[in-house]
mmCIF file of C-alpha atoms in Angstrom:
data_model
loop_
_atom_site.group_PDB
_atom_site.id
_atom_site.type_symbol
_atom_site.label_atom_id
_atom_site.label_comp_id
_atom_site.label_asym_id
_atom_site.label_seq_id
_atom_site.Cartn_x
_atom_site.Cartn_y
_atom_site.Cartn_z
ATOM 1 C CA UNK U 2 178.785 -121.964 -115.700
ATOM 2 C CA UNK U 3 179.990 -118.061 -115.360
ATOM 3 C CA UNK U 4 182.808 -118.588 -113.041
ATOM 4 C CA UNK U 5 183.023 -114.703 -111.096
ATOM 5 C CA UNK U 6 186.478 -115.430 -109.850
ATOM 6 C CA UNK U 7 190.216 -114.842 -111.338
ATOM 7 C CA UNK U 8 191.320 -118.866 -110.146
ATOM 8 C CA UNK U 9 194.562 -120.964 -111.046
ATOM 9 C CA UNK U 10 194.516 -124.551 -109.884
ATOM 10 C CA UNK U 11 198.018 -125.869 -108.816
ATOM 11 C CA UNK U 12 198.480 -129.800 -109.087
ATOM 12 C CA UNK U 13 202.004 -131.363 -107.816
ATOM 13 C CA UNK U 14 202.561 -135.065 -108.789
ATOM 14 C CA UNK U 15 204.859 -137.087 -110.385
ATOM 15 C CA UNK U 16 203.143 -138.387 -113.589
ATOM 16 C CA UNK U 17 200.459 -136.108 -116.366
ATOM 17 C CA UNK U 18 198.615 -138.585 -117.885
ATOM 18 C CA UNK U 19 194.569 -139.011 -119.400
ATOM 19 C CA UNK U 20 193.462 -140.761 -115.501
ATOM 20 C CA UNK U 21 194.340 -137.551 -113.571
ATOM 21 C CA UNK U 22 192.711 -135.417 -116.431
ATOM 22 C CA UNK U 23 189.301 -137.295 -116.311
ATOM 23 C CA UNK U 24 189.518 -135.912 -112.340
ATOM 24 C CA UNK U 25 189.860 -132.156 -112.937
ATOM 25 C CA UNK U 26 187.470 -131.828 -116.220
ATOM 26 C CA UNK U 27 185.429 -129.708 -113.890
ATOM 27 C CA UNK U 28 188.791 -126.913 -114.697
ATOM 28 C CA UNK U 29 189.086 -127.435 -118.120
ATOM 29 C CA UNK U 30 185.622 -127.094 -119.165
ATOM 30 C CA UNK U 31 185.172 -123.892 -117.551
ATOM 31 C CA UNK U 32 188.627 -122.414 -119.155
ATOM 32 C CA UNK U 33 190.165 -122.355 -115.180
ATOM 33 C CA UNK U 34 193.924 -122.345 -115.659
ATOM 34 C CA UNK U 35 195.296 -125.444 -114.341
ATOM 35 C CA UNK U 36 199.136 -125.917 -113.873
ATOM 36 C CA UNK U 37 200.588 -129.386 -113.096
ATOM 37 C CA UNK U 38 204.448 -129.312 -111.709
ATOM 38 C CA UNK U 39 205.563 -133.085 -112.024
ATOM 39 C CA UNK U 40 208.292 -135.262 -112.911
ATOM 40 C CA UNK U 41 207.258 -136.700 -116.154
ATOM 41 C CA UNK U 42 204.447 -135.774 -118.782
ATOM 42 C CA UNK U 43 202.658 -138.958 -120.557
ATOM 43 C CA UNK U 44 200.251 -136.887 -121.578
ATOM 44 C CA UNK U 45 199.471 -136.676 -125.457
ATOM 45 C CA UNK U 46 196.383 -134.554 -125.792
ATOM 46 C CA UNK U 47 197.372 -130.801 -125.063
ATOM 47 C CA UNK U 48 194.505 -128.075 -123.599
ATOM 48 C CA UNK U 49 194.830 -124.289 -123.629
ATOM 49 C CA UNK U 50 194.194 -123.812 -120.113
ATOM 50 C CA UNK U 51 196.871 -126.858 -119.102
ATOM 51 C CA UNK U 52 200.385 -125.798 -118.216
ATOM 52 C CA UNK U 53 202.816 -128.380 -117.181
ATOM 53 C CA UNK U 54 206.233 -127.689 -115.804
ATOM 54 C CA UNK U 55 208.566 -130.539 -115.661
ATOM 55 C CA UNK U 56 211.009 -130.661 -112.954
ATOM 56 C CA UNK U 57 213.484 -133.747 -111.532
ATOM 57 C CA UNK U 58 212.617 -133.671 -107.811
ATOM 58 C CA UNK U 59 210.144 -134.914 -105.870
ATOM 59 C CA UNK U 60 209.599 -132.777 -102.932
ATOM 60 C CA UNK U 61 205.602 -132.229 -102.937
ATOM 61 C CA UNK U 62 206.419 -128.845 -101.065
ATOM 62 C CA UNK U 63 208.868 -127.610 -103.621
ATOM 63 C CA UNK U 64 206.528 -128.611 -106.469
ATOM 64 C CA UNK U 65 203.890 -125.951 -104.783
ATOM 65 C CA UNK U 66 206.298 -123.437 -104.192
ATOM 66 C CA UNK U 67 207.004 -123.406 -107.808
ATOM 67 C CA UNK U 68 203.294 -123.154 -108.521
ATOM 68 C CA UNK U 69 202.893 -120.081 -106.709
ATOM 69 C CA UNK U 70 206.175 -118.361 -107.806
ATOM 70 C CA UNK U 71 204.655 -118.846 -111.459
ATOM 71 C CA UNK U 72 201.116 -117.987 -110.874
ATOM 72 C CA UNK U 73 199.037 -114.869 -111.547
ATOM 73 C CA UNK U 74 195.616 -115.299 -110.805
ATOM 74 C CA UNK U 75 193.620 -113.455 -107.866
ATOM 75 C CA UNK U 76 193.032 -117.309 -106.162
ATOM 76 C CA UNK U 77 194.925 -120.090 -106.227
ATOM 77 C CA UNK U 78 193.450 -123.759 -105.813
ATOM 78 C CA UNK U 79 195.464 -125.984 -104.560
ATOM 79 C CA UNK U 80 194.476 -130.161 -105.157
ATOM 80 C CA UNK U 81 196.137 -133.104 -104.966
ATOM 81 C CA UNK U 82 196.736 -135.834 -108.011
ATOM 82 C CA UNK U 83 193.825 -138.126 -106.577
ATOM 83 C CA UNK U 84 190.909 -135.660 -105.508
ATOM 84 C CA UNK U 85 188.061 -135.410 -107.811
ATOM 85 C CA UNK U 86 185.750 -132.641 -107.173
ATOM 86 C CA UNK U 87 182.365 -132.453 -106.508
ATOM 87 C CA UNK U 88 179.890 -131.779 -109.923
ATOM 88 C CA UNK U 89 178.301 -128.467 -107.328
ATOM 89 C CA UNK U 90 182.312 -127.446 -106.687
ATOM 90 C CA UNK U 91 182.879 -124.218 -108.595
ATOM 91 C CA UNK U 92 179.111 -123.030 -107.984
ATOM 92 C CA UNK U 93 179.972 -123.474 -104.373
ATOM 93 C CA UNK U 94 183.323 -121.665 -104.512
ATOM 94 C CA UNK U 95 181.486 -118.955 -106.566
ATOM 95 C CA UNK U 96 178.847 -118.349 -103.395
ATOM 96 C CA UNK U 97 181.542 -118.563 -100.855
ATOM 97 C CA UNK U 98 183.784 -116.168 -102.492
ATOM 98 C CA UNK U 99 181.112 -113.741 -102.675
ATOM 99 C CA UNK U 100 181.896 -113.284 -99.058
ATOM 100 C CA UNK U 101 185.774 -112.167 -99.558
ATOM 101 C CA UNK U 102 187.031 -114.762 -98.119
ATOM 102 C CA UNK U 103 190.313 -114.945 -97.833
ATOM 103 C CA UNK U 104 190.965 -119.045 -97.644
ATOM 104 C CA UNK U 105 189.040 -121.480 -97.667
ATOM 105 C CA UNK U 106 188.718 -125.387 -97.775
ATOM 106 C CA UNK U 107 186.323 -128.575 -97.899
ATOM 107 C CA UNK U 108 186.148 -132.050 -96.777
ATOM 108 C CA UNK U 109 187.866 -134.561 -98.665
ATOM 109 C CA UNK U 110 185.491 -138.073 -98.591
ATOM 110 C CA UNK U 111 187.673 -140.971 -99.458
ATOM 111 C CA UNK U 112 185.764 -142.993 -102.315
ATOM 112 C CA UNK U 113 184.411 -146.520 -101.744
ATOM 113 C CA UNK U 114 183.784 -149.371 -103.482
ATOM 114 C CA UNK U 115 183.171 -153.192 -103.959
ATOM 115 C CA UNK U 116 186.521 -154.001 -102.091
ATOM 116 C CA UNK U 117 186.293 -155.131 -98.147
ATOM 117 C CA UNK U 118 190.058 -153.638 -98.085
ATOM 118 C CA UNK U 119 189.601 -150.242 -100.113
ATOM 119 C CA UNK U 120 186.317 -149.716 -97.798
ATOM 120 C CA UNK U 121 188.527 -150.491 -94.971
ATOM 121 C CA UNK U 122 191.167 -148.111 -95.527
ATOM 122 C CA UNK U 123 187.673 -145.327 -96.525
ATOM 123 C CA UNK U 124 186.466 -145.641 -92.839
ATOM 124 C CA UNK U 125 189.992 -145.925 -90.951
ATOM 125 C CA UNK U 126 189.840 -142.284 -91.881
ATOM 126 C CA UNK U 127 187.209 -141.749 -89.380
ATOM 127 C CA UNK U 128 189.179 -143.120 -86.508
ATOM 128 C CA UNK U 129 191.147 -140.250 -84.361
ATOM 129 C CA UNK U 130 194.039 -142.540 -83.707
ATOM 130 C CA UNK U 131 194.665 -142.533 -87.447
ATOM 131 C CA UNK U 132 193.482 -138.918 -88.748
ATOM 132 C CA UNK U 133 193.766 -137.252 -85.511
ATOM 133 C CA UNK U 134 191.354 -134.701 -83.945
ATOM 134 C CA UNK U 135 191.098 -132.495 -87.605
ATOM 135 C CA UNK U 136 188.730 -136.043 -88.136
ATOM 136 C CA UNK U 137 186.148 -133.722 -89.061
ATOM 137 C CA UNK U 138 187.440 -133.396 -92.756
ATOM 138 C CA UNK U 139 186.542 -136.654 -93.520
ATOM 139 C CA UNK U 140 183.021 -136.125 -93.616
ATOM 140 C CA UNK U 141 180.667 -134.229 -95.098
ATOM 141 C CA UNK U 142 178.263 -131.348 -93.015
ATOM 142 C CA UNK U 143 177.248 -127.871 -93.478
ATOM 143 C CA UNK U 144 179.178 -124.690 -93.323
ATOM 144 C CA UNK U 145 180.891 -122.442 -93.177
ATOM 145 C CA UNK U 146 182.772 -122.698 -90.086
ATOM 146 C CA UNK U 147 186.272 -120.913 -88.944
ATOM 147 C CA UNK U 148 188.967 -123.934 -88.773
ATOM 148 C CA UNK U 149 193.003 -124.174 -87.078
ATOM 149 C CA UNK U 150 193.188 -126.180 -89.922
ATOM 150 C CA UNK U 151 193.252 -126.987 -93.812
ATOM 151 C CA UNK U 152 194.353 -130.045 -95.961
ATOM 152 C CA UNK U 153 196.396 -128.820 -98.792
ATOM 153 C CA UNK U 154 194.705 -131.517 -101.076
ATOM 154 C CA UNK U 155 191.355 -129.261 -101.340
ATOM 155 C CA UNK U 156 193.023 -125.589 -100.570
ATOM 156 C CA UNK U 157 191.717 -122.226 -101.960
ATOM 157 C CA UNK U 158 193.886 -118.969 -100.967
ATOM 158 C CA UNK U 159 194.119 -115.357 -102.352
ATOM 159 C CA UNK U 160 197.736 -115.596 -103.817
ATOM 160 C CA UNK U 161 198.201 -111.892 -102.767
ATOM 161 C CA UNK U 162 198.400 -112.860 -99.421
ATOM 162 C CA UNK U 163 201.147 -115.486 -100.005
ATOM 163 C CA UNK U 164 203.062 -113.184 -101.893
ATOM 164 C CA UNK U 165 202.784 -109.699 -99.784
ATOM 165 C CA UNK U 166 203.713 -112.173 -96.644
ATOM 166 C CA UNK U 167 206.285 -114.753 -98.224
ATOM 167 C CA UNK U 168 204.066 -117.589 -97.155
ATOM 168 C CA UNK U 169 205.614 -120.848 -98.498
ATOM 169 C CA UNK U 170 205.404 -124.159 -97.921
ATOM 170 C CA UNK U 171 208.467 -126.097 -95.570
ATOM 171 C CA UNK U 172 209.995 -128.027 -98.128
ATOM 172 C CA UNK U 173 211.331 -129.614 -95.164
ATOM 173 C CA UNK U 174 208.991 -131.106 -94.248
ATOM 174 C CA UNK U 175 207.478 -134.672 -95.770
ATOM 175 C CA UNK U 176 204.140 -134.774 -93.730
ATOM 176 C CA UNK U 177 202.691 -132.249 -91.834
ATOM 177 C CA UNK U 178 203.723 -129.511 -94.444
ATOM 178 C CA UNK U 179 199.501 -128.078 -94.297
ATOM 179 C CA UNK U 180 199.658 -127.786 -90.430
ATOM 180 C CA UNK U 181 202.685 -126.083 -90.675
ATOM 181 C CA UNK U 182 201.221 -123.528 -93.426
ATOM 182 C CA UNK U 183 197.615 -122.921 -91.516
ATOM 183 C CA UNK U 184 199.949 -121.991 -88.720
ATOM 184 C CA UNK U 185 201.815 -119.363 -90.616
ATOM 185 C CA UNK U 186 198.322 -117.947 -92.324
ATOM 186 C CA UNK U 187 197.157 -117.987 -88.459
ATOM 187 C CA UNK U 188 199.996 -115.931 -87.560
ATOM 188 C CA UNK U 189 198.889 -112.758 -89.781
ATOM 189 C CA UNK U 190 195.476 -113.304 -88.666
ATOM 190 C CA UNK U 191 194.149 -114.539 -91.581
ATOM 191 C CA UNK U 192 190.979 -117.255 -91.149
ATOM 192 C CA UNK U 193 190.726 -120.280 -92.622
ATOM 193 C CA UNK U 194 187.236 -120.992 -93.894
ATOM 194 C CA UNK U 195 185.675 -124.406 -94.163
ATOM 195 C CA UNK U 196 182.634 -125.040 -95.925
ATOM 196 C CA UNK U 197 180.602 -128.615 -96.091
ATOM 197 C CA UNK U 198 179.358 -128.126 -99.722
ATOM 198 C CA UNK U 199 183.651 -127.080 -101.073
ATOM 199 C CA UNK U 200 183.411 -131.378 -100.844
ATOM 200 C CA UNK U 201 186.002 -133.230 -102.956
ATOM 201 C CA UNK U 202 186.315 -137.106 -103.635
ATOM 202 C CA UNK U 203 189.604 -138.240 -102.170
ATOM 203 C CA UNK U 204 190.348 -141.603 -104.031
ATOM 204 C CA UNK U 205 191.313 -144.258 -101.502
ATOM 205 C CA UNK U 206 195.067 -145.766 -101.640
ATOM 206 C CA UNK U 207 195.815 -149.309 -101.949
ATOM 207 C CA UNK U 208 196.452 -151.145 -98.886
ATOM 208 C CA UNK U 209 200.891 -151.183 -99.884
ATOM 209 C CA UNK U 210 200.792 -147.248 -100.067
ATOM 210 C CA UNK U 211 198.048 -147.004 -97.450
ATOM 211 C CA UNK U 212 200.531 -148.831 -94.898
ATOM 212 C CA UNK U 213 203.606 -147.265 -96.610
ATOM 213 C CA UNK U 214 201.944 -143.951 -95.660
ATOM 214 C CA UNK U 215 201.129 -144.961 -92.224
ATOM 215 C CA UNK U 216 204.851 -145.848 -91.628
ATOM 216 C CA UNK U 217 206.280 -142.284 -92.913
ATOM 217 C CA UNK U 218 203.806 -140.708 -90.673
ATOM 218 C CA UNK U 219 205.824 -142.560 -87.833
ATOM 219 C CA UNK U 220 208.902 -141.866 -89.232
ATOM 220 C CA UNK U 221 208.201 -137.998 -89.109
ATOM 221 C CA UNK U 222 206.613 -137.908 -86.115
ATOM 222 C CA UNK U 223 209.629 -136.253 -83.792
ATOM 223 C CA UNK U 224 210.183 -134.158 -86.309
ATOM 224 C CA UNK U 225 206.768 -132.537 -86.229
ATOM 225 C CA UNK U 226 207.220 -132.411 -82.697
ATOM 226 C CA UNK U 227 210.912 -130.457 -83.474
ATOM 227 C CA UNK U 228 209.214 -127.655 -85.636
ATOM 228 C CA UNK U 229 206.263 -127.435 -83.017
ATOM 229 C CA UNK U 230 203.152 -129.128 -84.929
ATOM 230 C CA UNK U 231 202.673 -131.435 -82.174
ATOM 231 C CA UNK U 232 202.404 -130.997 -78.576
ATOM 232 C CA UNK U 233 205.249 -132.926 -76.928
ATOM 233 C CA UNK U 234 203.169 -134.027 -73.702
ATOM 234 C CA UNK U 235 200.053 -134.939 -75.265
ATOM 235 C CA UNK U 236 201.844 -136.591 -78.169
ATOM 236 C CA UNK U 237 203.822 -139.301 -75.663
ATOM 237 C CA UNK U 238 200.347 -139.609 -73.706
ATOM 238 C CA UNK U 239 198.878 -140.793 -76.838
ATOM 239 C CA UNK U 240 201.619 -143.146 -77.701
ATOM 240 C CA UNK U 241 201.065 -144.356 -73.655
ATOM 241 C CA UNK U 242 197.735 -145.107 -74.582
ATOM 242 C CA UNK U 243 197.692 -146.750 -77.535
ATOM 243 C CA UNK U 244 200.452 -150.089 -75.726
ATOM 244 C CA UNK U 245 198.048 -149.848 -72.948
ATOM 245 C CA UNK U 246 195.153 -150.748 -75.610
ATOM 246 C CA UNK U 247 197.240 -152.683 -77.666
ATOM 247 C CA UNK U 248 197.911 -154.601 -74.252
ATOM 248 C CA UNK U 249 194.231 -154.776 -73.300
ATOM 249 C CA UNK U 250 193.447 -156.182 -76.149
ATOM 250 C CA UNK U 251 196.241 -158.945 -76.459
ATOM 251 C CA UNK U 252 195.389 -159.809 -73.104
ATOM 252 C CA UNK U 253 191.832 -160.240 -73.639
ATOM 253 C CA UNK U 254 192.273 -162.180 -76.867
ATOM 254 C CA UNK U 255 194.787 -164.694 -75.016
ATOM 255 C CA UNK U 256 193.039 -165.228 -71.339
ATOM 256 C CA UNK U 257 189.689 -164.652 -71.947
ATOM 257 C CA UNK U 258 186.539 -166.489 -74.347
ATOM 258 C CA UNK U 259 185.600 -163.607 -76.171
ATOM 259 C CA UNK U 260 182.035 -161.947 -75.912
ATOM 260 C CA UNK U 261 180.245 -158.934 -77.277
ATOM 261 C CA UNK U 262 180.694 -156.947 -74.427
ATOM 262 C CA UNK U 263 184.871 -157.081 -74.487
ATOM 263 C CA UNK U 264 184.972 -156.699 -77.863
ATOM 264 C CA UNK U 265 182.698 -153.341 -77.813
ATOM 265 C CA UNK U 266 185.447 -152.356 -74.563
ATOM 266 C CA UNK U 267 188.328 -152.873 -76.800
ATOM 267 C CA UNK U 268 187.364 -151.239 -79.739
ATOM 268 C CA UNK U 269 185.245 -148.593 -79.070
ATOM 269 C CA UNK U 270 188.457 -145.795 -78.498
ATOM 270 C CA UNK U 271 189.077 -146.974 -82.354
ATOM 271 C CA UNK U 272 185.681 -146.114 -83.007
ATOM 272 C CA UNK U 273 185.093 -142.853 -81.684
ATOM 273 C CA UNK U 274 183.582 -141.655 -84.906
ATOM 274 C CA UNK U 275 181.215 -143.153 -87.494
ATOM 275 C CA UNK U 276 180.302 -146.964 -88.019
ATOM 276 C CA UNK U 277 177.632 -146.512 -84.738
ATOM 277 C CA UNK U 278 174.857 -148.187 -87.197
ATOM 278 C CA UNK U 279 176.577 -150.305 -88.375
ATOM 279 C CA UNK U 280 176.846 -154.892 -87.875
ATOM 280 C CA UNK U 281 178.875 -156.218 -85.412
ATOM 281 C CA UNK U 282 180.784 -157.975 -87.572
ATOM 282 C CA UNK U 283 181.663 -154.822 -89.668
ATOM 283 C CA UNK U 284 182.377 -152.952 -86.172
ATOM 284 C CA UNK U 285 184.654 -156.119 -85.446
ATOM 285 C CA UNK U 286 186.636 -156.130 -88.570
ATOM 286 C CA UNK U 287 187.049 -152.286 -88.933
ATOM 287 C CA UNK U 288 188.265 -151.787 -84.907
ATOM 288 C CA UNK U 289 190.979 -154.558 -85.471
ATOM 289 C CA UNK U 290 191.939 -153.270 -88.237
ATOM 290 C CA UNK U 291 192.057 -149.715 -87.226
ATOM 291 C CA UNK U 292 193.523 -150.902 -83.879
ATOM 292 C CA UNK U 293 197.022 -152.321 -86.917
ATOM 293 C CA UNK U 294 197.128 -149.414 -88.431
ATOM 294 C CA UNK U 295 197.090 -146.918 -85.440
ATOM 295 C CA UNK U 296 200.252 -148.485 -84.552
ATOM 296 C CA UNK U 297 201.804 -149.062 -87.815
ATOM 297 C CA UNK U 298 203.452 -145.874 -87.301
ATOM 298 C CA UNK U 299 205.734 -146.914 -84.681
ATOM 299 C CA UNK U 300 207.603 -149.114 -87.424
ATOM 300 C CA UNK U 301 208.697 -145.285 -88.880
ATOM 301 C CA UNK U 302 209.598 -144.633 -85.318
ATOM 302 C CA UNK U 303 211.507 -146.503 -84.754
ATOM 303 C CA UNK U 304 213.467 -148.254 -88.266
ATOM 304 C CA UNK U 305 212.924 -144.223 -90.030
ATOM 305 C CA UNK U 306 216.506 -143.727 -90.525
ATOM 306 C CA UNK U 307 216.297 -146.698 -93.278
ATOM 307 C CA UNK U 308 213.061 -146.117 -94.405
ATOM 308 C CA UNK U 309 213.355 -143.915 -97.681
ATOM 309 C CA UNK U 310 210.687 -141.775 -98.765
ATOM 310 C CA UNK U 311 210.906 -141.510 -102.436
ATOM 311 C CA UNK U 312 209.277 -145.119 -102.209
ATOM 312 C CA UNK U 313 206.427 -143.348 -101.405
ATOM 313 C CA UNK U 314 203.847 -142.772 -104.814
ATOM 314 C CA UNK U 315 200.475 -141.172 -104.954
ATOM 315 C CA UNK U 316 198.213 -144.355 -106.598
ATOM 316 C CA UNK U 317 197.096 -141.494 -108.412
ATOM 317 C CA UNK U 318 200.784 -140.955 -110.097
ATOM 318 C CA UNK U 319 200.884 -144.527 -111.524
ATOM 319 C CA UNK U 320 199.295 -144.520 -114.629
ATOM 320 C CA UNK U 321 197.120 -147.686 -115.324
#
């Protein structure tokens, strides 16, 4: 298709190899520049429009960084190792652009398929005690609208503006490096854009790195609160609320037979979004298990200091 736009696609990770090409073909074929900053290339085909730059650390921030220092194209596209994009992507970001936009940004669907677990994990997105109010991302709907907010696993941005106002991502920062980006962007008055059809497939982790994740997320949690990305009050309200659930629910389990109607009590704050139409048996075992993994963060609260991140892979960086 005739792409109208001057884009570069930045990709950190830790490993190149032929998986993560099959996801980003949608580049390649249409001679898009595509720039991978990793660890470690396995990769033995080579492609014109493929640059990779090797470095030794890790830092996903860092990895960015470089990808913008080294870039020259009017817009830069930022994904992640495990998105896929949608076949209609680039004729989207062609229509959208039209508009002089200055970012913009998509939902990012996690993928499903014949595992109970991996389906699990899929829909646990939809829960706002696990994604938080930005919930909306996980889903698909029509657009545009003008977000707070943008994941930096489906990210379009005119590089002039990162460059004219040093805008860089807080290599700092482990999680939470996106909020703290949108924030600066909102800060110069530039909008963030968010449009249904800019959809990308977000391949679901396995259920280690899933809870691995979960448990970093704890383990960063004051320090998002340090640097301002969460409100303080609202943030210990919320950890209030989920031991008084988590309470409820022991209690209910322990002293009482259990019926329909408890059950549906219990679970329903899990639940807020998605899964209405859906069995009780599948509303059962996705509450409980969205009711674990709300609070597997407080493990990172509270053993973070041994916890070490560079444990933490991408499933998309282990080549099968």
């Amino acid at each position: 298709m005739e792409i109208s736009q001057n884009f570069e696609v930045i990709i950190p990770g830790r490993t190149v190899h032929n998986k993560i090409i099959s996801n980003i073909k949608i580049f390649l074929e249409n001679s898009i520049k595509v720039t991978f900053i990793a660890n470690q290339n396995n990769l033995k085909e080579k492609y014109d429009n493929l640059e990779i730059k090797i470095i030794k650390e890790n830092n996903i921030s860092k990895k960015r960084n470089i990808g913008i220092e080294n870039s020259t194209a009017e817009y830069l596209i930022f994904i992640d190792t495990d998105i896929v994009p949608n076949g209609k992507y680039l004729e989207s970001l062609n229509l959208n652009l039209k508009k002089n936009y200055d970012v913009l940004s998509g939902p990012n669907i996690h993928t499903h398929n014949e595992s109970l677990i991996n389906n699990l994990i899929a829909d646990s997105y939809k829960c706002i005690f696990i994604q938080g109010f930005n919930n909306f991302f996980k889903k698909k709907f029509k657009g545009p609208i003008v977000a707070e907010f943008a994941q930096s696993c489906n990210l379009i941005i005119k590089r002039k503006i990162l460059i004219d106002n040093n805008i860089k991502f807080n290599e700092k920062l482990f999680t939470g490096e996106d909020l703290d980006f949108c924030r600066k962007l909102r800060k110069i008055n530039v909008k963030i854009n968010f449009d249904g059809d800019l959809w990308v497939h977000h391949k679901t982790k396995n259920l280690k790195n899933f809870f691995f994740e979960r448990i970093i997320y704890g383990k960063s949690f004051f320090n998002l609160i340090k640097n301002k990305l969460y409100n303080f009050p609202v943030s210990i309200i919320l950890l209030i609320f989920y031991f008084v659930l988590n309470f409820i629910f022991i209690f209910f389990v322990f002293h009482h037979d259990l019926n329909k109607f408890y059950i549906l009590f219990i679970l329903i704050p899990f639940m807020l979004d998605g899964l209405i139409n859906v069995s009780f048996k599948k509303f059962l075992i996705q509450g409980i298990f969205n009711i674990f993994f709300s609070f597997s963060p407080l493990i990172g609260i509270l053993f973070g200091k041994i916890i070490d991140n560079s444990n933490y892979k991408n499933d998309a960086d282990i080549e099968k």
